[in-house]
Coordinates of C-alpha atoms in Angstrom, one line a residue:
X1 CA -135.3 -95.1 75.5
X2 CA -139.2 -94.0 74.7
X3 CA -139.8 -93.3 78.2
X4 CA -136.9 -90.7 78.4
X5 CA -138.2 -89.0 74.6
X6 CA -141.5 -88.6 76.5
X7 CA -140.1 -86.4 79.5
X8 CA -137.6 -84.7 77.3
X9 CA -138.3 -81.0 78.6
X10 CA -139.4 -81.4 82.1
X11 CA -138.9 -81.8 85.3
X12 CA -139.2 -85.6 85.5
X13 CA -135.9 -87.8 85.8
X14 CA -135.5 -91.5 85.1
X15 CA -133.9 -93.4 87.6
X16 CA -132.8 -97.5 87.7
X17 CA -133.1 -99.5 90.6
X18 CA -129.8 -101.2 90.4
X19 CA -126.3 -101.0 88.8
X20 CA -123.3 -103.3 88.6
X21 CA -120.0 -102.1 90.8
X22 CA -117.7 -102.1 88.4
X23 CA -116.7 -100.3 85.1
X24 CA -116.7 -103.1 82.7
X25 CA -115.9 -107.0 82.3
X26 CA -118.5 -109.5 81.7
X27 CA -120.9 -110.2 83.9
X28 CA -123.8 -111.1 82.0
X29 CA -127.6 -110.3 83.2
X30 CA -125.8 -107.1 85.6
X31 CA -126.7 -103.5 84.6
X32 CA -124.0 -101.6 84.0
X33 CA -123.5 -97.7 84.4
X34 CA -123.6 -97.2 80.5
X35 CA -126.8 -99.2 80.0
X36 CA -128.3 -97.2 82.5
X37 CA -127.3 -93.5 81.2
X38 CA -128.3 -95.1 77.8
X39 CA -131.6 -95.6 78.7
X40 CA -131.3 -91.7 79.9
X41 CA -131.2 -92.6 83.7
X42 CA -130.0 -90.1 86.2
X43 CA -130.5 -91.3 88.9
X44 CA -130.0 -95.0 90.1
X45 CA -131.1 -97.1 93.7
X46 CA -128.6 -98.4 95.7
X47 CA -128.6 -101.1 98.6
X48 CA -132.7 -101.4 98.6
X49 CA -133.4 -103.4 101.8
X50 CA -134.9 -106.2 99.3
X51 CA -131.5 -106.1 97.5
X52 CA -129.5 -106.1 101.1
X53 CA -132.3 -109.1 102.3
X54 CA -133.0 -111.4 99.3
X55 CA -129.6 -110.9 97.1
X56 CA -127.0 -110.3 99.5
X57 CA -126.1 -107.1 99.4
X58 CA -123.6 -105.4 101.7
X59 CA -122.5 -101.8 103.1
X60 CA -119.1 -103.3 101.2
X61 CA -121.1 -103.5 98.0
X62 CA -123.4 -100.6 98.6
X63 CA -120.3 -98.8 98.6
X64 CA -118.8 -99.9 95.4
X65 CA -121.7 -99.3 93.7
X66 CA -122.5 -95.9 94.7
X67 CA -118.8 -94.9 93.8
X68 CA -119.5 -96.4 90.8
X69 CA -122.8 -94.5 89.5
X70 CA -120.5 -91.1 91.3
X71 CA -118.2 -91.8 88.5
X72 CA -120.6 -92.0 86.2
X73 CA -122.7 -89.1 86.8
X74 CA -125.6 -91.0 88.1
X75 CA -127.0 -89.8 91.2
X76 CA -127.4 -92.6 94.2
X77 CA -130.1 -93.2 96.5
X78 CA -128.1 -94.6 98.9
X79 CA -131.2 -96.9 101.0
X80 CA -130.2 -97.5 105.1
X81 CA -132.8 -98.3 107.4
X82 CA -133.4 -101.0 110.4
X83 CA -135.4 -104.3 110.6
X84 CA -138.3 -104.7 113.0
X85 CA -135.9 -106.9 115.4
X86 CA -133.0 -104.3 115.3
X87 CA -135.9 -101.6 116.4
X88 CA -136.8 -104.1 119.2
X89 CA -133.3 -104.3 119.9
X90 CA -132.4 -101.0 120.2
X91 CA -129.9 -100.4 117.8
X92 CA -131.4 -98.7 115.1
X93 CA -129.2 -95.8 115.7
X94 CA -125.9 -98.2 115.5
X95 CA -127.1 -100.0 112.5
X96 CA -128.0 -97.0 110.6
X97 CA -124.6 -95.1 111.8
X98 CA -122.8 -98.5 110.1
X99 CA -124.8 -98.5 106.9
X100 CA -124.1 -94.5 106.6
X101 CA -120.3 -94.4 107.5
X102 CA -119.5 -98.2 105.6
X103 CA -121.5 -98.1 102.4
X104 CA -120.8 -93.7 101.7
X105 CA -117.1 -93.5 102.6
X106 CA -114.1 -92.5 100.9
X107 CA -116.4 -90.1 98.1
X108 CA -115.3 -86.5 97.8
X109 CA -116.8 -83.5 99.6
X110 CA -118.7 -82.7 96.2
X111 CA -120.0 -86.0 95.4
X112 CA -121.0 -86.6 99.3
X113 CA -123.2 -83.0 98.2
X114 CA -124.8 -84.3 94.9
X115 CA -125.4 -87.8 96.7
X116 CA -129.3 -88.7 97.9
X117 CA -129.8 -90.9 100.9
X118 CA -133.1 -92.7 101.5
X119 CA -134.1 -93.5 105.5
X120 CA -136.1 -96.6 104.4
X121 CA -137.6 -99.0 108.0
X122 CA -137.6 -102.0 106.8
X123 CA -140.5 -103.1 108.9
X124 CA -142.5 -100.2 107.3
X125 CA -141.8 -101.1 104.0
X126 CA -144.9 -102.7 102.1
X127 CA -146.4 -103.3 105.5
X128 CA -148.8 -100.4 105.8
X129 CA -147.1 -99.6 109.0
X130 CA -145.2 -96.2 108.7
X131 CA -142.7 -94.6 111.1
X132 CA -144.5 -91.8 112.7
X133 CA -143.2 -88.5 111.8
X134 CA -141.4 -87.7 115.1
X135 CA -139.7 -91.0 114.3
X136 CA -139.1 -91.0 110.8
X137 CA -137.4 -87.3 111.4
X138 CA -135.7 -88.9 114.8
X139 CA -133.6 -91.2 112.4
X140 CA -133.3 -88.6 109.8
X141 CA -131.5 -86.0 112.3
X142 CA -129.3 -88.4 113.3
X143 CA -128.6 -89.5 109.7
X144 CA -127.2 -85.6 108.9
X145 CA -125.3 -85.8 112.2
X146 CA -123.4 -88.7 110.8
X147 CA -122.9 -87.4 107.4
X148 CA -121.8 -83.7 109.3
X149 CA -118.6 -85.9 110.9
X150 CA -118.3 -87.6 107.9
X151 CA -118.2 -84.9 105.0
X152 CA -119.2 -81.3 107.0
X153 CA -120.8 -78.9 104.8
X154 CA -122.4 -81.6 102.5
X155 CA -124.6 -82.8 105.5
X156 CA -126.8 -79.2 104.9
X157 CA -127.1 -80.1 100.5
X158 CA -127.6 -84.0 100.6
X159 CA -131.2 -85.0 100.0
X160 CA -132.3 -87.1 102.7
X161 CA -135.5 -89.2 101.6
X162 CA -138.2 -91.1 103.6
X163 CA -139.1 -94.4 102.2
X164 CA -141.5 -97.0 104.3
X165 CA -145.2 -96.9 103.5
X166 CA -145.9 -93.3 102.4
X167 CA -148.9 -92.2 101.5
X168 CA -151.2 -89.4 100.5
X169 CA -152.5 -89.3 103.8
X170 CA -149.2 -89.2 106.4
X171 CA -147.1 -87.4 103.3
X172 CA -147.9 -84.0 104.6
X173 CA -146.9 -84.7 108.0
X174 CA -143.9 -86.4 107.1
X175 CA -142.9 -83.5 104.8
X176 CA -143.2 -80.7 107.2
X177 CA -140.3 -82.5 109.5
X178 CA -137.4 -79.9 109.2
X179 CA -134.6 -83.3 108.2
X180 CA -137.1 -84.9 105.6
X181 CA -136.6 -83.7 102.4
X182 CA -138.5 -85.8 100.1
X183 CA -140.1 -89.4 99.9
X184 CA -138.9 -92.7 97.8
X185 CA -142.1 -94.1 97.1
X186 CA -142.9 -97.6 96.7
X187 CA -146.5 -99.1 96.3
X188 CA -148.2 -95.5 96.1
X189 CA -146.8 -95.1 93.1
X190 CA -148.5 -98.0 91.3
X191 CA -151.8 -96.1 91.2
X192 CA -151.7 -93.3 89.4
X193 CA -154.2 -91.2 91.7
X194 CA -152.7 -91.8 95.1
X195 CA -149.4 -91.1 92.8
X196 CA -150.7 -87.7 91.7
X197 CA -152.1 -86.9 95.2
X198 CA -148.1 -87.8 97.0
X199 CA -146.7 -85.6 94.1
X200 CA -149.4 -82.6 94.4
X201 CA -149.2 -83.0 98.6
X202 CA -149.6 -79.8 100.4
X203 CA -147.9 -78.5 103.4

């Protein structure tokens, strides 16, 4: 809509933060892939934690979804990440190794290239806690080792993102990990100058 005539031109995409599964059918107050390339999205959020926590969200659904924005042309940010009990536990690696194979299998080896994935701790998320670099990249390693078995080649072009708690001041540490290729920002980007400072970070 207005939004998208405004960035017309440069390098600024729209993205949604949710999408239905399916192609059509009535399911009324879902967002479906049309509305959302309508509005001039490219790019659309799939499996937040808050979606997988408060409205029961599944790798399952995760994984219908982002087959469905793939056939669409919508790019997904595919979100995995661990609770503060499953870190405590000692299965981070396990859960996110589920959340990667279950809710990104069966795409081809382009789409698995053109998807994003987004490394997002849950217990870092709105916290102020953030995972340290060495940990944030830890996860983020092993995230591309996965993907390698999974679809080879595409494990070197997919976008890996860090999401939990960034902010101008650990952005430039986080950035300079060799597996962290970008950052899905959350309450940062309600202000416009700690906004401008994460998008004008230097290495």
């Amino acid at each position: 809509g207005e939004v998208n005539n405004e960035i017309i031109g440069t390098n600024i995409n729209l993205g949604a933060q949710n999408l239905l599964g399916e192609a059509k059918g009535a399911f009324t107050g879902e967002i479906s892939t049309a509305m959302i390339r309508d509005a001039g999205c490219s790019y659309v959020i799939v499996g937040h934690s808050e979606r997988r926590q408060y409205f029961g969200e599944t790798d399952e659904t995760v994984n219908k979804k982002t087959k469905a924005a793939l056939a669409a042309d919508i790019t997904p940010i595919v979100c995995v990440g661990e609770t503060l009990k499953e870190r405590e536990d000692n299965v981070t690696f396990s859960v996110i190794e589920k959340q990667v194979r279950d809710g990104l299998a069966d795409i081809t080896l382009q789409q698995a290239s053109l998807t994003v994935i987004a490394y997002e701790p849950v217990w870092a998320i709105g916290t102020g806690k953030t995972a340290t670099p060495d940990q944030a990249q830890e996860v983020h390693s092993f995230i591309r080792k996965i993907y390698a078995q999974m679809y080879k080649e595409s494990a070197e072009k997919v976008r890996i993102l860090y999401g939990g708690s960034v902010n101008p001041g650990n952005v430039s540490d986080l950035m300079k990990k060799s597996d962290i290729d970008g950052g899905l920002v959350g309450g940062a980007s309600l202000e416009a100058e700690s906004f401008t400072k994460l998008v004008k970070y230097s290495k």
